[in-house]
Coordinates of C-alpha atoms in Angstrom, one line a residue:
M2 CA 14.6 93.6 -11.6
P3 CA 17.6 92.2 -9.7
G4 CA 19.3 89.3 -11.3
H5 CA 17.6 89.5 -14.6
G6 CA 19.6 88.1 -17.5
A7 CA 22.2 86.4 -15.3
G8 CA 23.4 83.0 -16.3
V9 CA 23.1 79.9 -14.3
G10 CA 26.7 79.8 -13.4
N11 CA 26.9 83.5 -12.5
P12 CA 28.0 83.8 -8.8
V13 CA 25.5 86.7 -8.3
R14 CA 22.7 84.4 -9.4
L15 CA 23.9 81.7 -6.9
A16 CA 24.0 84.4 -4.2
L17 CA 20.5 85.5 -5.1
I18 CA 19.2 81.9 -4.9
V19 CA 20.9 81.3 -1.5
G20 CA 19.5 84.6 -0.3
A21 CA 16.0 83.7 -1.5
L22 CA 16.2 80.4 0.3
G23 CA 16.8 82.3 3.5
V24 CA 14.1 84.9 3.2
V25 CA 11.4 83.7 0.8
F26 CA 10.9 80.0 1.6
G27 CA 11.0 79.9 5.4
D28 CA 7.2 79.8 5.8
I29 CA 6.3 77.3 3.0
G30 CA 9.5 75.3 3.8
T31 CA 8.4 74.6 7.4
S32 CA 4.8 73.6 6.5
P33 CA 5.8 69.8 6.5
I34 CA 6.2 70.0 10.2
Y35 CA 2.5 70.3 10.9
T36 CA 0.4 69.8 7.7
L37 CA -0.2 66.0 7.7
Q38 CA -0.3 66.0 11.5
T39 CA -3.2 68.5 11.3
V40 CA -5.0 66.6 8.4
F41 CA -5.2 63.4 10.5
D42 CA -5.6 65.1 13.9
P43 CA -8.1 62.9 15.8
H44 CA -9.2 66.0 17.8
D45 CA -10.4 67.7 14.6
P46 CA -14.2 68.3 14.6
H47 CA -14.2 66.6 11.2
P48 CA -11.4 64.0 11.5
V49 CA -10.0 62.1 8.5
P50 CA -9.9 58.4 9.3
V51 CA -6.5 56.8 8.9
S52 CA -6.8 54.2 6.1
T53 CA -4.6 53.2 3.2
D54 CA -7.0 54.9 0.7
N55 CA -7.2 58.1 2.7
V56 CA -3.4 58.3 3.2
F57 CA -2.8 58.0 -0.6
G58 CA -5.6 60.5 -1.3
V59 CA -4.3 63.1 1.2
V60 CA -0.7 62.8 0.1
S61 CA -1.8 63.1 -3.6
L62 CA -4.0 66.1 -2.7
V63 CA -1.1 67.8 -0.9
F64 CA 1.2 67.2 -3.9
W65 CA -1.3 68.5 -6.5
S66 CA -2.3 71.5 -4.3
V67 CA 1.3 72.6 -4.0
M68 CA 1.8 72.0 -7.8
I69 CA -1.3 74.0 -8.9
I70 CA -1.3 76.8 -6.3
V71 CA 2.4 77.5 -5.9
T72 CA 4.0 76.3 -9.1
V73 CA 1.2 77.2 -11.5
T74 CA -0.6 80.2 -9.9
Y75 CA 2.4 81.9 -8.4
V76 CA 5.6 80.7 -10.1
L77 CA 4.3 80.4 -13.7
L78 CA 1.6 83.1 -13.7
A79 CA 1.4 85.7 -10.9
M80 CA 5.2 86.4 -10.8
R81 CA 5.0 87.6 -14.4
A82 CA 2.8 90.5 -13.2
D83 CA 5.5 92.7 -11.7
H84 CA 5.5 96.4 -11.2
D85 CA 8.9 97.7 -12.0
G86 CA 10.3 94.5 -10.6
E87 CA 8.2 94.5 -7.5
G88 CA 5.5 91.8 -6.7
G89 CA 2.8 91.2 -4.2
I90 CA -0.7 92.4 -3.7
M91 CA 0.3 96.1 -3.4
A92 CA 2.0 95.8 -6.8
L93 CA -1.1 94.3 -8.3
I94 CA -3.2 97.1 -6.8
T95 CA -0.9 99.7 -8.4
L96 CA -1.1 97.9 -11.8
L97 CA -4.9 98.0 -11.5
R98 CA -4.9 101.7 -10.9
R99 CA -2.6 102.4 -13.9
S100 CA -4.0 99.9 -16.4
S101 CA -7.7 100.4 -16.1
A102 CA -9.6 102.3 -18.8
P103 CA -12.1 105.0 -17.6
R104 CA -15.1 102.7 -18.3
G105 CA -13.5 100.0 -16.2
R106 CA -12.6 102.3 -13.3
R107 CA -15.4 101.2 -11.1
V108 CA -14.4 97.5 -11.5
A109 CA -10.8 98.4 -10.8
L110 CA -11.8 100.3 -7.6
V111 CA -13.7 97.3 -6.3
L112 CA -10.8 95.0 -7.1
A113 CA -8.4 97.4 -5.5
A114 CA -10.5 97.4 -2.3
L115 CA -10.4 93.6 -2.5
G116 CA -6.7 93.8 -2.8
I117 CA -6.5 96.0 0.3
F118 CA -8.5 93.3 2.1
G119 CA -5.9 90.8 0.8
A120 CA -3.1 93.0 2.3
S121 CA -5.1 93.1 5.5
L122 CA -5.2 89.3 5.6
F123 CA -1.5 89.4 5.4
F124 CA -1.4 91.2 8.8
G125 CA -3.3 88.2 10.2
D126 CA -0.8 85.9 8.6
S127 CA 2.1 87.8 10.1
M128 CA 0.6 87.3 13.6
I129 CA -0.3 83.6 13.1
T130 CA 2.9 82.4 11.3
P131 CA 5.3 83.0 14.2
A132 CA 2.9 81.5 16.7
I133 CA 2.2 78.3 14.7
S134 CA 5.7 77.9 13.2
V135 CA 7.6 78.2 16.5
L136 CA 5.1 76.2 18.4
S137 CA 5.2 73.3 15.9
S138 CA 9.0 73.1 16.1
V139 CA 9.2 73.3 19.9
E140 CA 6.5 70.6 20.1
G141 CA 9.2 68.2 18.7
L142 CA 10.5 68.1 22.3
E143 CA 7.4 66.0 23.2
V144 CA 8.6 63.4 20.7
V145 CA 12.1 63.5 22.2
Q146 CA 10.9 63.4 25.8
P147 CA 7.1 63.4 26.5
S148 CA 7.7 64.9 30.0
L149 CA 8.8 68.2 28.4
E150 CA 5.3 68.9 27.1
R151 CA 4.6 71.5 29.8
L152 CA 7.7 73.5 28.7
V153 CA 6.5 73.9 25.1
V154 CA 4.5 77.0 25.5
P155 CA 7.0 78.8 27.8
I156 CA 10.0 78.0 25.5
T157 CA 7.9 79.2 22.5
A158 CA 7.1 82.5 24.3
V159 CA 10.8 83.1 25.2
I160 CA 11.9 82.5 21.6
I161 CA 9.2 84.8 20.2
I162 CA 10.1 87.6 22.7
G163 CA 13.7 87.3 21.7
L164 CA 12.8 87.4 18.0
F165 CA 10.9 90.7 18.4
L166 CA 13.5 92.2 20.7
V167 CA 16.3 91.9 18.1
Q168 CA 14.2 93.4 15.3
R169 CA 15.5 97.0 16.0
H170 CA 19.1 95.9 15.5
G171 CA 18.3 94.7 11.9
T172 CA 18.8 91.3 10.4
A173 CA 21.7 92.0 8.1
V174 CA 24.2 89.9 10.0
V175 CA 21.8 87.1 10.9
G176 CA 20.4 87.3 7.4
R177 CA 23.6 86.1 5.8
M178 CA 23.2 82.9 7.8
F179 CA 19.6 82.3 6.8
G180 CA 20.3 80.9 3.4
P181 CA 22.9 78.2 4.5
V182 CA 20.6 77.2 7.4
M183 CA 17.7 76.7 5.0
I184 CA 19.9 74.7 2.6
V185 CA 20.7 72.3 5.5
W186 CA 17.0 72.3 6.5
F187 CA 15.7 71.3 3.0
T188 CA 18.5 68.8 2.6
A189 CA 17.6 67.2 5.9
I190 CA 13.9 67.0 5.4
G191 CA 14.4 65.7 1.9
A192 CA 16.8 62.9 3.1
C193 CA 14.4 61.9 5.9
G194 CA 11.6 61.8 3.4
I195 CA 13.6 59.5 1.1
A196 CA 14.3 57.2 4.2
G197 CA 10.5 57.1 4.8
I198 CA 9.7 56.3 1.2
T199 CA 12.0 53.3 1.2
R200 CA 9.7 51.7 3.8
H201 CA 6.7 51.9 1.5
P202 CA 7.8 52.8 -2.0
Q203 CA 4.2 52.4 -3.2
I204 CA 3.4 55.8 -1.7
L205 CA 4.9 57.2 -4.9
K206 CA 1.7 56.2 -6.7
A207 CA 0.2 59.2 -5.0
L208 CA 2.0 61.3 -7.6
S209 CA -0.8 60.4 -10.0
P210 CA -3.7 62.9 -9.9
T211 CA -6.2 60.0 -10.0
Y212 CA -5.6 59.4 -6.2
A213 CA -6.3 63.1 -5.4
L214 CA -9.4 63.1 -7.7
G215 CA -10.6 59.7 -6.4
F216 CA -10.3 60.9 -2.8
L217 CA -12.0 64.2 -3.5
F218 CA -14.9 62.9 -5.5
G219 CA -15.1 59.4 -4.0
H220 CA -15.1 60.6 -0.4
F221 CA -16.1 64.2 -0.9
G222 CA -17.4 64.7 2.7
T223 CA -14.1 63.6 4.2
A224 CA -11.9 65.2 1.5
F225 CA -13.8 68.6 1.7
F226 CA -13.1 69.0 5.4
A227 CA -9.5 67.8 4.9
L228 CA -8.9 70.7 2.5
A229 CA -8.9 73.1 5.5
A230 CA -5.7 71.4 6.6
V231 CA -4.3 70.5 3.2
V232 CA -4.0 74.2 2.5
L233 CA -1.3 74.5 5.2
A234 CA 1.0 72.9 2.6
V235 CA 0.9 76.2 0.6
T236 CA 1.3 78.7 3.4
G237 CA 3.9 81.2 2.4
A238 CA 3.2 81.0 -1.3
E239 CA 2.5 84.8 -1.3
A240 CA 6.1 85.3 -0.1
L241 CA 7.4 84.0 -3.4
Y242 CA 5.5 86.9 -5.1
A243 CA 5.9 89.6 -2.5
D244 CA 9.7 89.2 -2.3
M245 CA 10.3 89.1 -6.0
G246 CA 11.7 92.6 -6.1
H247 CA 14.5 91.6 -3.7
F248 CA 15.7 88.5 -5.6
G249 CA 14.2 88.4 -9.0
R250 CA 11.8 86.0 -10.6
R251 CA 14.4 83.6 -11.9
A252 CA 16.3 83.2 -8.6
I253 CA 13.1 82.4 -6.8
T254 CA 11.8 80.1 -9.5
R255 CA 15.1 78.1 -9.5
A256 CA 15.3 77.9 -5.8
W257 CA 11.7 76.6 -5.7
L258 CA 12.0 74.0 -8.5
L259 CA 15.5 72.7 -7.8
L260 CA 15.4 72.4 -4.0
V261 CA 12.4 73.6 -2.0
F262 CA 9.6 71.9 -4.0
P263 CA 11.4 68.5 -4.2
A264 CA 12.5 68.6 -0.5
C265 CA 9.0 69.4 0.8
I266 CA 7.3 66.8 -1.5
L267 CA 9.8 64.1 -0.4
S268 CA 9.0 65.0 3.3
Y269 CA 5.2 64.7 2.7
F270 CA 5.6 61.4 0.9
G271 CA 7.9 60.0 3.6
Q272 CA 5.4 61.0 6.3
G273 CA 2.7 59.3 4.3
A274 CA 4.8 56.1 4.1
L275 CA 5.4 56.3 7.9
I276 CA 1.6 56.6 8.6
L277 CA 1.0 53.6 6.3
D278 CA 3.6 51.7 8.4
D279 CA 1.9 52.5 11.7
P280 CA -1.3 54.7 12.0
A281 CA -0.1 55.7 15.5
N282 CA 2.6 57.9 13.8
I283 CA -0.1 60.5 13.1
S284 CA 0.8 62.0 16.5
S285 CA 3.9 63.6 15.0
P286 CA 4.8 62.1 11.6
F287 CA 7.4 64.8 10.8
F288 CA 9.6 64.2 13.8
L289 CA 9.0 60.5 14.0
L290 CA 10.4 60.3 10.4
V291 CA 13.7 61.3 11.9
P292 CA 15.9 58.5 13.4
G293 CA 16.0 58.5 17.2
W294 CA 19.5 59.9 17.4
G295 CA 18.7 62.8 15.2
R296 CA 15.4 64.0 16.7
L297 CA 16.9 66.5 19.2
P298 CA 19.2 68.1 16.5
M299 CA 16.1 68.2 14.2
V300 CA 14.1 70.0 16.8
L301 CA 16.9 72.6 17.0
L302 CA 17.1 72.9 13.2
A303 CA 13.3 73.1 13.0
T304 CA 13.3 75.9 15.6
A305 CA 16.0 77.8 13.6
A306 CA 14.0 77.3 10.4
T307 CA 10.7 78.5 12.0
V308 CA 12.4 81.5 13.5
I309 CA 13.6 82.3 9.9
A310 CA 10.1 81.8 8.6
S311 CA 8.8 84.1 11.3
Q312 CA 11.5 86.7 10.5
A313 CA 10.5 86.7 6.9
V314 CA 6.8 87.4 7.6
I315 CA 7.6 90.1 10.2
T316 CA 9.9 91.8 7.7
G317 CA 7.0 91.5 5.2
A318 CA 4.6 93.1 7.6
F319 CA 7.0 96.1 8.0
S320 CA 7.2 96.4 4.2
V321 CA 3.4 96.2 3.7
T322 CA 2.9 98.8 6.4
S323 CA 5.5 101.1 4.8
Q324 CA 4.0 100.7 1.3
A325 CA 0.4 101.2 2.6
A326 CA 1.5 104.4 4.4
Q327 CA 3.2 105.7 1.2
L328 CA 0.0 105.0 -0.8
G329 CA -2.2 106.8 1.7
Y330 CA -3.9 103.8 3.4
L331 CA -2.1 104.3 6.8
P332 CA -0.6 107.3 8.6
R333 CA 3.1 107.8 8.3
L334 CA 4.8 105.7 11.0
R335 CA 8.3 105.9 12.4
I336 CA 10.5 103.8 10.2
T337 CA 14.2 102.9 10.9
H338 CA 16.4 101.6 8.1
T339 CA 18.5 98.9 9.6
S340 CA 21.0 98.4 6.7
E341 CA 22.9 101.0 4.8
S342 CA 23.3 98.7 1.8
T343 CA 19.9 97.0 1.6
I344 CA 16.9 99.3 1.0
G345 CA 14.3 96.8 2.0
Q346 CA 15.6 96.2 5.6
I347 CA 13.4 98.4 7.7
Y348 CA 12.1 98.4 11.2
V349 CA 8.7 99.8 12.2
P350 CA 8.6 100.0 16.1
W351 CA 4.8 100.4 16.4
I352 CA 4.1 97.4 14.2
N353 CA 6.8 95.3 15.9
W354 CA 5.4 95.7 19.4
L355 CA 1.8 95.2 18.1
L356 CA 2.8 91.9 16.4
M357 CA 4.7 90.7 19.5
V358 CA 1.7 91.2 21.8
S359 CA -0.6 89.6 19.3
V360 CA 1.7 86.6 18.7
L361 CA 2.2 85.9 22.4
T362 CA -1.6 86.2 22.9
L363 CA -2.2 83.6 20.2
V364 CA 0.5 81.2 21.7
F365 CA -1.1 81.4 25.2
A366 CA -4.7 81.3 23.9
F367 CA -4.3 78.3 21.5
R368 CA -1.3 76.5 23.1
S369 CA -0.7 74.1 20.2
S370 CA 0.0 74.3 16.5
T371 CA -2.9 72.1 15.6
A372 CA -5.3 74.4 17.4
L373 CA -3.9 77.3 15.4
A374 CA -4.0 75.5 12.1
F375 CA -7.5 76.4 11.0
A376 CA -6.9 80.1 11.8
F377 CA -3.8 79.9 9.6
G378 CA -5.6 78.3 6.7
M379 CA -8.3 81.0 6.4
A380 CA -5.7 83.8 6.0
V381 CA -3.8 81.8 3.4
T382 CA -6.8 80.8 1.2
G383 CA -8.2 84.3 1.3
T384 CA -4.9 85.9 0.1
I385 CA -4.4 83.3 -2.6
T386 CA -7.9 83.7 -4.0
I387 CA -7.6 87.5 -4.2
T388 CA -4.2 87.3 -5.8
T389 CA -5.5 84.9 -8.5
L390 CA -8.5 87.2 -9.2
L391 CA -6.4 90.4 -9.4
F392 CA -3.8 88.7 -11.6
F393 CA -6.3 87.6 -14.3
Y394 CA -7.9 91.0 -14.3
V395 CA -4.5 92.6 -14.9
A396 CA -3.8 90.0 -17.6
R397 CA -6.9 91.1 -19.3
V398 CA -6.7 94.9 -19.1
K399 CA -2.9 95.3 -19.2
W400 CA -1.8 92.6 -21.6
R401 CA -5.1 92.3 -23.6
T402 CA -5.1 88.5 -23.1
P403 CA -8.1 87.0 -25.0
W404 CA -11.2 86.1 -22.9
W405 CA -11.1 82.5 -23.9
L406 CA -7.5 82.1 -22.6
I407 CA -8.4 84.0 -19.4
S408 CA -11.3 81.6 -18.8
L409 CA -9.2 78.6 -19.5
G410 CA -6.8 79.5 -16.7
A411 CA -9.0 81.5 -14.3
V412 CA -12.0 79.3 -14.0
P413 CA -10.3 76.1 -12.8
L414 CA -7.8 77.9 -10.6
L415 CA -10.5 80.0 -9.0
I416 CA -12.7 76.9 -8.5
I417 CA -9.8 75.3 -6.6
D418 CA -9.1 78.4 -4.6
L419 CA -12.8 78.9 -3.7
L420 CA -13.1 75.2 -2.7
F421 CA -10.3 75.8 -0.2
V422 CA -12.0 79.0 1.1
A423 CA -15.3 77.1 1.5
A424 CA -13.6 74.3 3.4
N425 CA -11.9 76.8 5.8
L426 CA -15.2 78.6 6.3
T427 CA -16.5 75.3 7.9
K428 CA -13.8 75.9 10.6
L429 CA -15.1 79.4 11.4
V430 CA -16.0 78.6 15.0
H431 CA -12.8 76.6 15.4
G432 CA -10.4 79.5 14.8
A433 CA -11.0 80.5 11.2
W434 CA -12.8 83.6 12.5
L435 CA -9.5 85.0 13.8
P436 CA -7.7 86.1 10.6
L437 CA -11.0 87.3 9.2
L438 CA -11.5 89.5 12.3
I439 CA -7.9 90.8 12.1
A440 CA -8.2 91.5 8.4
L441 CA -11.6 93.2 8.8
T442 CA -10.1 95.4 11.5
A443 CA -7.0 96.3 9.4
F444 CA -9.2 96.9 6.3
T445 CA -11.6 99.2 8.3
V446 CA -8.6 101.2 9.7
M447 CA -7.0 101.5 6.2
T448 CA -10.1 102.5 4.3
T449 CA -11.2 104.9 7.1
W450 CA -7.8 106.5 7.0
Q451 CA -7.8 106.9 3.2
R452 CA -11.4 108.4 3.4
G453 CA -10.5 110.7 6.3
R454 CA -7.3 111.8 4.6
H455 CA -9.2 112.9 1.5
I456 CA -11.7 114.8 3.6
V457 CA -8.9 116.6 5.6
T458 CA -7.0 117.4 2.4
A459 CA -10.1 119.0 0.8
E460 CA -10.8 121.0 4.0
R461 CA -7.2 122.0 4.3
E462 CA -7.0 123.2 0.8
R463 CA -10.1 125.4 1.5
H464 CA -8.3 126.9 4.4
E465 CA -5.0 127.3 2.6
G466 CA -6.2 129.0 -0.5
A467 CA -4.4 129.2 -3.9
L468 CA -0.6 129.3 -3.7
R469 CA -0.2 131.5 -6.8
V470 CA -2.7 134.0 -5.6
F471 CA -1.0 134.2 -2.2
V472 CA 2.5 134.7 -3.9
D473 CA 1.1 137.3 -6.2
D474 CA -0.3 139.2 -3.2
L475 CA 3.0 139.0 -1.4
A476 CA 4.8 140.4 -4.5
A477 CA 2.2 143.2 -4.5
G478 CA 2.9 144.0 -0.8
K479 CA -0.4 142.6 0.5
P480 CA -0.2 142.3 3.4
P481 CA 2.8 144.4 4.2
T482 CA 5.6 142.1 5.4
L483 CA 9.2 142.5 6.6
K484 CA 11.8 140.5 4.7
V485 CA 14.3 138.8 7.0
P486 CA 17.6 137.2 5.9
G487 CA 17.9 133.5 5.4
T488 CA 16.1 130.6 3.7
A489 CA 12.8 129.1 4.9
V490 CA 11.5 125.8 3.7
F491 CA 7.7 125.2 4.0
L492 CA 6.5 121.6 3.6
N493 CA 3.2 121.4 1.8
R494 CA 1.0 118.7 0.3
G495 CA 1.0 120.1 -3.2
K496 CA 1.8 123.1 -5.4
H497 CA -1.7 124.5 -5.7
T498 CA -2.3 125.7 -2.2
A499 CA -0.4 127.9 0.3
P500 CA 1.2 126.2 3.3
L501 CA -0.8 126.9 6.5
A502 CA 2.5 127.7 8.3
M503 CA 3.6 130.2 5.6
R504 CA 0.2 131.9 5.6
A505 CA 0.2 132.1 9.5
N506 CA 3.8 133.5 9.4
V507 CA 2.8 136.2 7.0
E508 CA -0.7 137.1 8.4
H509 CA 0.2 137.0 12.1
N510 CA 3.9 137.7 12.3
H511 CA 4.1 139.9 9.2
V512 CA 7.4 138.5 8.2
R513 CA 8.8 136.4 5.4
H514 CA 12.3 135.1 4.6
E515 CA 14.4 136.4 1.9
H516 CA 14.4 133.0 0.2
V517 CA 11.4 130.8 0.4
V518 CA 11.0 127.2 -0.8
V519 CA 7.6 125.6 -0.8
L520 CA 8.4 121.8 -0.9
S521 CA 5.9 119.1 -1.8
I522 CA 6.5 115.4 -1.3
Q523 CA 4.8 113.3 -4.0
T524 CA 4.6 109.5 -3.8
E525 CA 4.4 107.9 -7.2
P526 CA 2.8 104.6 -7.9
V527 CA 6.2 103.0 -8.6
P528 CA 8.5 101.3 -6.1
R529 CA 11.5 103.6 -6.7
L530 CA 12.5 106.6 -8.8
A531 CA 15.8 107.4 -10.5
E532 CA 17.5 110.4 -9.0
G533 CA 17.2 112.3 -12.3
E534 CA 13.4 112.1 -12.0
R535 CA 13.2 113.1 -8.4
I536 CA 13.2 116.9 -8.4
S537 CA 11.2 119.5 -10.4
V538 CA 11.4 123.3 -9.7
D539 CA 8.8 126.0 -10.4
N540 CA 9.6 129.7 -9.6
L541 CA 5.8 130.4 -9.6
G542 CA 6.4 133.4 -11.8
H543 CA 8.3 135.2 -9.1
G544 CA 11.7 133.7 -9.3
D545 CA 13.3 137.2 -8.8
D546 CA 11.3 137.5 -5.6
G547 CA 12.9 134.6 -3.9
I548 CA 9.9 132.2 -3.8
T549 CA 10.3 128.8 -5.4
H550 CA 8.2 125.7 -5.4
V551 CA 10.1 122.3 -5.4
T552 CA 8.4 118.9 -5.9
A553 CA 10.3 115.9 -4.6
R554 CA 9.1 112.6 -6.0
Y555 CA 9.6 109.2 -4.3
G556 CA 8.5 105.7 -5.0
Y557 CA 6.2 103.9 -2.5
M558 CA 9.1 101.8 -1.3
E559 CA 11.3 104.8 -0.5
N560 CA 11.4 107.1 2.5
P561 CA 11.6 110.8 1.9
N562 CA 14.6 112.9 3.1
V563 CA 13.9 116.6 2.6
P564 CA 17.5 118.0 3.2
A565 CA 18.9 115.4 0.8
A566 CA 16.3 116.2 -1.8
L567 CA 17.0 120.0 -1.6
A568 CA 20.7 119.4 -1.8
S569 CA 20.1 117.8 -5.2
V570 CA 18.4 120.9 -6.6
D571 CA 20.3 122.4 -9.4
P572 CA 21.7 125.8 -8.1
A573 CA 20.9 127.3 -11.5
D574 CA 17.1 126.7 -10.8
T575 CA 17.3 128.9 -7.7
E576 CA 20.1 131.2 -8.8
G577 CA 22.2 129.6 -6.1
R578 CA 20.4 131.5 -3.3
L579 CA 19.5 128.6 -1.0
D580 CA 21.5 128.4 2.2
L581 CA 20.6 124.9 3.3
D582 CA 23.1 124.8 6.1
Q583 CA 21.2 127.5 8.0
A584 CA 17.7 127.0 6.5
S585 CA 14.7 127.0 8.8
Y586 CA 12.0 124.3 8.2
F587 CA 8.3 125.0 8.8
L588 CA 5.7 122.3 9.4
S589 CA 1.9 122.8 9.5
K590 CA 0.5 120.7 12.4
I591 CA -3.2 119.9 12.1
D592 CA -5.4 119.3 15.1
L593 CA -8.3 117.1 14.1
R594 CA -11.7 117.5 15.7
V595 CA -15.1 115.7 15.2
G596 CA -17.4 118.0 13.3
D597 CA -21.1 118.0 12.3
Q598 CA -20.5 117.4 8.6
P599 CA -22.0 114.2 7.2
S600 CA -18.7 113.2 5.7
M601 CA -18.3 109.9 7.6
A602 CA -20.2 107.9 10.2
L603 CA -19.4 109.2 13.7
W604 CA -17.6 106.0 14.7
R605 CA -15.4 106.3 11.6
K606 CA -14.5 109.9 12.5
H607 CA -13.4 108.8 16.0
L608 CA -11.5 105.9 14.5
F609 CA -9.8 108.3 12.0
I610 CA -8.8 110.7 14.8
A611 CA -7.6 107.9 17.0
T612 CA -5.5 106.5 14.2
S613 CA -3.9 109.9 13.6
Y614 CA -2.3 109.7 17.1
I615 CA 0.1 107.0 15.9
T616 CA 1.4 109.2 13.2
A617 CA 5.2 109.6 13.3
D618 CA 6.8 112.8 14.2
A619 CA 7.0 114.7 10.8
A620 CA 10.4 116.2 11.5
E621 CA 11.9 112.7 12.1
Y622 CA 10.0 111.2 9.2
F623 CA 11.2 113.7 6.6
G624 CA 14.7 113.9 8.0
L625 CA 14.5 117.5 9.2
P626 CA 17.1 119.0 11.6
R627 CA 15.2 119.4 14.9
D628 CA 17.1 122.5 16.0
R629 CA 15.9 124.3 12.8
T630 CA 12.3 123.1 12.6
V631 CA 9.3 125.2 13.5
I632 CA 5.9 123.7 13.9
M633 CA 2.8 125.9 13.5
G634 CA -0.7 124.5 14.3
S635 CA -4.2 124.8 13.1
H636 CA -7.4 122.7 13.5
I637 CA -9.7 121.0 11.1
E638 CA -13.1 119.4 11.7
V639 CA -13.9 116.0 10.0

């Protein structure tokens, strides 16, 4: 894992912390803009009355929610469950697959499906975050000049369009500025929070959990509905875990504990003090906390911070899409690497434009951050609950943690998580349905693709036949074929079946190349593989006949490059016969058709075939030279 073992004074550690501030904490760091405003929103169907007791209760509830969910669940617990340094729901799913005993396989499969639903919720999050974040910052213009209210939505739309248009250029240059900007942001909101607290220092009493518990149990009806907005304070918590592979657990933990957590809490307490001073300040407590002369600069700084928050979640959507495709839950999509030095910086055009259209639709449909807030909360609570559940299962099966200790941690944390979920479900008709619909759609697409892929693979293997039998027949002269000079590389799904393109070339054209490589790409359930583990060679018992099978292994966070993989093959394994500079590459293209087999429901068959149309061009995906790539087709019914 990057950064492990570095000392506090190590400049690399400092660079990692600054980098983490720019990428990891944008979402959770901009939550103070809209959280308390949403809690006390008078237009809420279940409004929280503004009173001294309620302000103390809400601020205390926000503090302890952040403490328990972010600091305890994620920083202290979940981030210890890494998979080769990588975190996030996809890493937990992989740990489930590898750690489960055979008798627990069914439970692991159910939990893995739940994890896929959690990843699906993230797609909803990646649509809602840019909309609510940028809207909330631009709404600060209303505080500076109320007459600018009508410009909020158009300005937001322009910023969002610009944000998505620059994605294809990569964020390497802008990314170096993210960390310093966020340092200024957290310093500013912390300072404003301190200024607010000096007006009513007694607000610091809300640090005591008795105020949160008193509000929750003394005014349960009000507090329960307030939870649907309080959860906004922990939006972005999943990013701490998901981005762990880029910065390391220690860098993220230190950035959180030393700067982000204190700054956010100071802002919440300052806003609470401001509301105590004048209940009318609930209209925009975050921006009203800023002195009049600093409000326009704060709007600009908030806009920059929310763009950074949006950038982080968009990048996260690209990464989740890439990982899901590598693990077989989505078709391979065209992926562009936007940085030669940073592996994780990728651009997925199809996802980028889908997100842009979705975000703009949300902005024009909801038109305010408070209207979007309940939709946002549902996505967050669902993801947090699933992460907590998967973590404790992994803790039990992988680390053999005693049941009594599991119960001691899991029961209270899951009760808190489920309380937040229940509160957000009460907002179902007010927007909470949206992330559930998005997640259900993404989940259906991913599980349908995985199921259809298994069906097609089984049917394809039946058509292809055994590779060793096919090679044995070739060696025996059945059917008679003409050897032509050169090297042919046939891409195949595995080493047990004959590539359809190779079989068609032999059976219909009656020719084969002098040197043949059957190449299989294998995605391992690890993020990345060392180069020494990437290639394995098998001469199939006919090494002297020029036919070799090569397996190229990649981690689920890597993108395969076939020519580069073949170039790393030891010449001794192929007797130095491969001429890669002039090699021809053969791909088997499958035309999918709806069949009569009861393999899937008819609507799922149509969905699977429709999804296959967004599959990236195989030659581009595998890095093949187009002028030397031959595509041969076949059709399969599903």
